[in-house]
Coordinates of C-alpha atoms in Angstrom, one line a residue:
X1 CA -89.8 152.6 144.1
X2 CA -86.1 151.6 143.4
X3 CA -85.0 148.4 141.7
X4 CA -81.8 145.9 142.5
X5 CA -80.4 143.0 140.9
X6 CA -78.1 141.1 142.6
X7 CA -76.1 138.0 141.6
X8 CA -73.5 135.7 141.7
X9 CA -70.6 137.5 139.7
X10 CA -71.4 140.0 136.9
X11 CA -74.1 138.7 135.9
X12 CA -76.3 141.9 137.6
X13 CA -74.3 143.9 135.8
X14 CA -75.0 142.6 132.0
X15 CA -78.7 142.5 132.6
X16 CA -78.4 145.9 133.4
X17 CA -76.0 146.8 130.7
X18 CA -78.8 145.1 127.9
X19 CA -81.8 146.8 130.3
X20 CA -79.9 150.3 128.8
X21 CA -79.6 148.6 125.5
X22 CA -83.1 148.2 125.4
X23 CA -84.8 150.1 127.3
X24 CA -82.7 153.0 128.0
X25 CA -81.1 154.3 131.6
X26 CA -83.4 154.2 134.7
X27 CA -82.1 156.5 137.7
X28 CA -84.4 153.8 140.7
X29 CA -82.2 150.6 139.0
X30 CA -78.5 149.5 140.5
X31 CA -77.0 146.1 140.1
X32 CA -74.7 144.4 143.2
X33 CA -72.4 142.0 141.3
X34 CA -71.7 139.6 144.2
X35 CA -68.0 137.9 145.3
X36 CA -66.4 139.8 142.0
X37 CA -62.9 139.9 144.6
X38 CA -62.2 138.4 147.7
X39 CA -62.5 141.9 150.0
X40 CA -66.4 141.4 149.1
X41 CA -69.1 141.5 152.1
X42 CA -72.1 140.5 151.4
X43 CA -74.0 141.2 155.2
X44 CA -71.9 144.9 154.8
X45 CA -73.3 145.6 151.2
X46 CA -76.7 144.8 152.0
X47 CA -76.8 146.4 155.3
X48 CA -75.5 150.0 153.2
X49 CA -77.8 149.2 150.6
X50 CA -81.0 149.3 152.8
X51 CA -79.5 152.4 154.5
X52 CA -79.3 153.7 151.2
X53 CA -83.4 153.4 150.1
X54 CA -84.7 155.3 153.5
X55 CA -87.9 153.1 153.8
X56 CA -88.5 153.6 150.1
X57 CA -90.6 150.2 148.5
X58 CA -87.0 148.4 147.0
X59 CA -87.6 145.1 144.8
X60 CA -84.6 143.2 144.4
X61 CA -84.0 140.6 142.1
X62 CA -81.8 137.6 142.9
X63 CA -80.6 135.3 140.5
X64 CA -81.1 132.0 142.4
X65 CA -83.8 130.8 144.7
X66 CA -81.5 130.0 148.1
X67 CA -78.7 130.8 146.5
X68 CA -76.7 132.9 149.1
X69 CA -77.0 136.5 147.6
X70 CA -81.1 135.2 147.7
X71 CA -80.4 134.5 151.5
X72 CA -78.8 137.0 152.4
X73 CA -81.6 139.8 151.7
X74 CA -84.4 137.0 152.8
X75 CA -82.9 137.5 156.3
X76 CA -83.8 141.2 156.6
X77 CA -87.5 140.8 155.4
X78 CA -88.5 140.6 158.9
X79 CA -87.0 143.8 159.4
X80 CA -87.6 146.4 156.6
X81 CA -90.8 145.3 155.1
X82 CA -89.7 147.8 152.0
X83 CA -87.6 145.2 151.0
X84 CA -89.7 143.0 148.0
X85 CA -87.5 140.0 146.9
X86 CA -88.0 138.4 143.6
X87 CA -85.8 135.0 142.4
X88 CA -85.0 134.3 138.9
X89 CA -83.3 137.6 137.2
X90 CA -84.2 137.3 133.6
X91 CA -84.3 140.2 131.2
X92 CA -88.1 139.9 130.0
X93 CA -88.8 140.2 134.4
X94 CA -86.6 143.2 134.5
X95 CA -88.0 144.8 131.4
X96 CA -91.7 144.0 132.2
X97 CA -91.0 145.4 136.1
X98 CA -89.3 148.5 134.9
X99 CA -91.6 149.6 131.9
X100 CA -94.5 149.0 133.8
X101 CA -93.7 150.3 136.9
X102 CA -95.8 153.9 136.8
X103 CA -99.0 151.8 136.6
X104 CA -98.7 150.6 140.0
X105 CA -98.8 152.0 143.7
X106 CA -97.6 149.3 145.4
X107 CA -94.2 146.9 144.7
X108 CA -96.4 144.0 145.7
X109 CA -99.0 144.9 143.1
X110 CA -96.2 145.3 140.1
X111 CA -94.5 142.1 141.1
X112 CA -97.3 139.9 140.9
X113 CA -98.7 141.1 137.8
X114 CA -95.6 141.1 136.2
X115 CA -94.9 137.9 137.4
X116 CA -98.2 136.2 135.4
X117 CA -97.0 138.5 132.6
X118 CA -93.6 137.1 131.6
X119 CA -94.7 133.3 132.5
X120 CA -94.8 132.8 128.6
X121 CA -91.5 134.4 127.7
X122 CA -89.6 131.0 128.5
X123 CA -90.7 128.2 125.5
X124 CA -88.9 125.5 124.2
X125 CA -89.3 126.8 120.5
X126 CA -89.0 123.7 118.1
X127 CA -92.4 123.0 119.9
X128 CA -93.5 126.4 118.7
X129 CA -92.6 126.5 115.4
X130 CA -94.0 122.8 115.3
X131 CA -97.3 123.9 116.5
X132 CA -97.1 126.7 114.2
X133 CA -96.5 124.1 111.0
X134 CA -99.7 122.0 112.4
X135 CA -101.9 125.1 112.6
X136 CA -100.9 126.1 108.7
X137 CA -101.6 122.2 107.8
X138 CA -105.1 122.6 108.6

């Protein structure tokens, strides 16, 4: 199973950079950092990266829901039904798919649990630490 993030600008490349930070170095993750200079082709850089995974199970993760990076790797699901895509880069997603990714046979299987996993990890945290000051009240 191999892992890609790809974004609008660097932003790819910083999750992966605090992924390291965290986590350590994963050989299976890469990051595309999308329309970084004007040369860049988006239909040519995902056509070489599906090339590149040789019918291996690849989950991408796109940082905005039908956003044109999100798109653009939509398009070849029909084609290479390796391909898993995933909206929403965060780091909790990236660290919950990659540390828990030896626990699972199937992409499909590891998305959707870590999906219902990390549906916590966004709060609003005044309402938190309010709850928490009504809990000790009592």
């Amino acid at each position: 199973m191999k892992f890609l993030m790809a974004t609008h600008g660097n932003f790819a490349k910083g999750i992966k950079e605090s992924i390291e930070l965290v986590l350590g170095k994963f050989q299976n993750l890469n990051e595309l950092s999308c329309y970084t200079n004007k040369e860049f082709d988006l239909e040519k850089e995902i056509e070489k990266i599906i090339n590149g995974v040789n019918g291996e199970e690849l989950i991408v993760v796109t940082d905005i829901y039908g956003g044109s990076v999100n798109n653009g790797f939509l398009q070849k699901l029909e084609n290479h039904k390796n391909i898993h895509v995933v909206s929403g880069l965060n780091l909790p997603l990236m660290i919950e798919l990659l540390s828990e990714q030896d626990g699972y046979t199937t992409a499909r299987e590891l998305i959707m649990k870590s999906l219902e996993n990390i549906k916590n990890e966004i709060k609003y945290c005044n309402l938190e630490i309010d709850k928490m000051v009504e809990d000790e009240e009592f």
